């Protein structure tokens, strides 16, 4: 399926499918109670798209963190090679993956801030999401994810992350 992708629309459609399978590429998605109105179930979007467990793995400059990123590039490169891509190209692609994920990590909310329910609650309409991330076309994305039901808004956990995702 990945080999057949030819444009961004195809990538987003495949992203929707992966979301349905629970792998959460690009962003985290789930349906849950609105924390400020527990009578309502709404779609909720949170930061995601990182392979390493936490943003700090990408951002810290200590020796252990640097080593972890070097090992990450070797691992991702090996995954590309197992897919059939030559070693040189695989290393290049792995470096690109790390660059993209590092930019997303920079926009990711630190764990300490994630514990603050006021910082992770942003009630937004689909129109607001489309303004923030026009490339994602949220009505199409949610439809492709087979999100059913009527809702007037979604809960967005980390707006800065979605802005960085749009840039990427």
Short mmCIF file of C-alpha atoms in Angstrom, two decimals, residues 19 24 27-37 40-47 120-122 124 129 138 142 145 147 151 153-158 162:
data_model
loop_
_atom_site.label_atom_id
_atom_site.label_comp_id
_atom_site.label_asym_id
_atom_site.label_seq_id
_atom_site.Cartn_x
_atom_site.Cartn_y
_atom_site.Cartn_z
CA UNK A 19 -5.26 5.65 12.80
CA UNK A 24 -1.42 6.88 15.59
CA UNK A 27 -1.06 12.60 15.85
CA UNK A 28 -2.91 10.72 18.55
CA UNK A 29 -6.65 10.33 18.14
CA UNK A 30 -9.40 8.89 20.30
CA UNK A 31 -12.98 9.51 21.33
CA UNK A 32 -13.66 10.29 24.96
CA UNK A 33 -15.61 12.32 27.43
CA UNK A 34 -15.22 16.06 27.25
CA UNK A 35 -13.42 16.77 30.55
CA UNK A 36 -15.59 19.86 31.04
CA UNK A 37 -18.87 18.17 30.04
CA UNK A 40 -20.61 14.39 25.79
CA UNK A 41 -18.28 12.06 23.89
CA UNK A 42 -16.08 13.94 21.42
CA UNK A 43 -13.09 13.29 19.18
CA UNK A 44 -9.82 14.21 20.85
CA UNK A 45 -6.51 14.98 19.17
CA UNK A 46 -3.17 14.88 20.93
CA UNK A 47 0.48 15.19 19.97
CA UNK A 120 -4.25 20.34 27.41
CA UNK A 121 -7.86 21.43 26.90
CA UNK A 122 -8.60 23.37 23.72
CA UNK A 124 -12.02 23.78 18.66
CA UNK A 129 -8.61 22.86 12.83
CA UNK A 138 -10.21 17.32 8.89
CA UNK A 142 -12.41 11.99 10.11
CA UNK A 145 -11.21 7.26 9.82
CA UNK A 147 -15.67 8.66 12.72
CA UNK A 151 -20.21 16.60 17.23
CA UNK A 153 -16.15 20.41 18.32
CA UNK A 154 -13.09 18.37 19.12
CA UNK A 155 -10.75 18.60 22.07
CA UNK A 156 -7.24 19.49 20.99
CA UNK A 157 -4.54 18.74 23.51
CA UNK A 158 -1.56 20.59 22.06
CA UNK A 162 -0.45 20.50 15.23
#
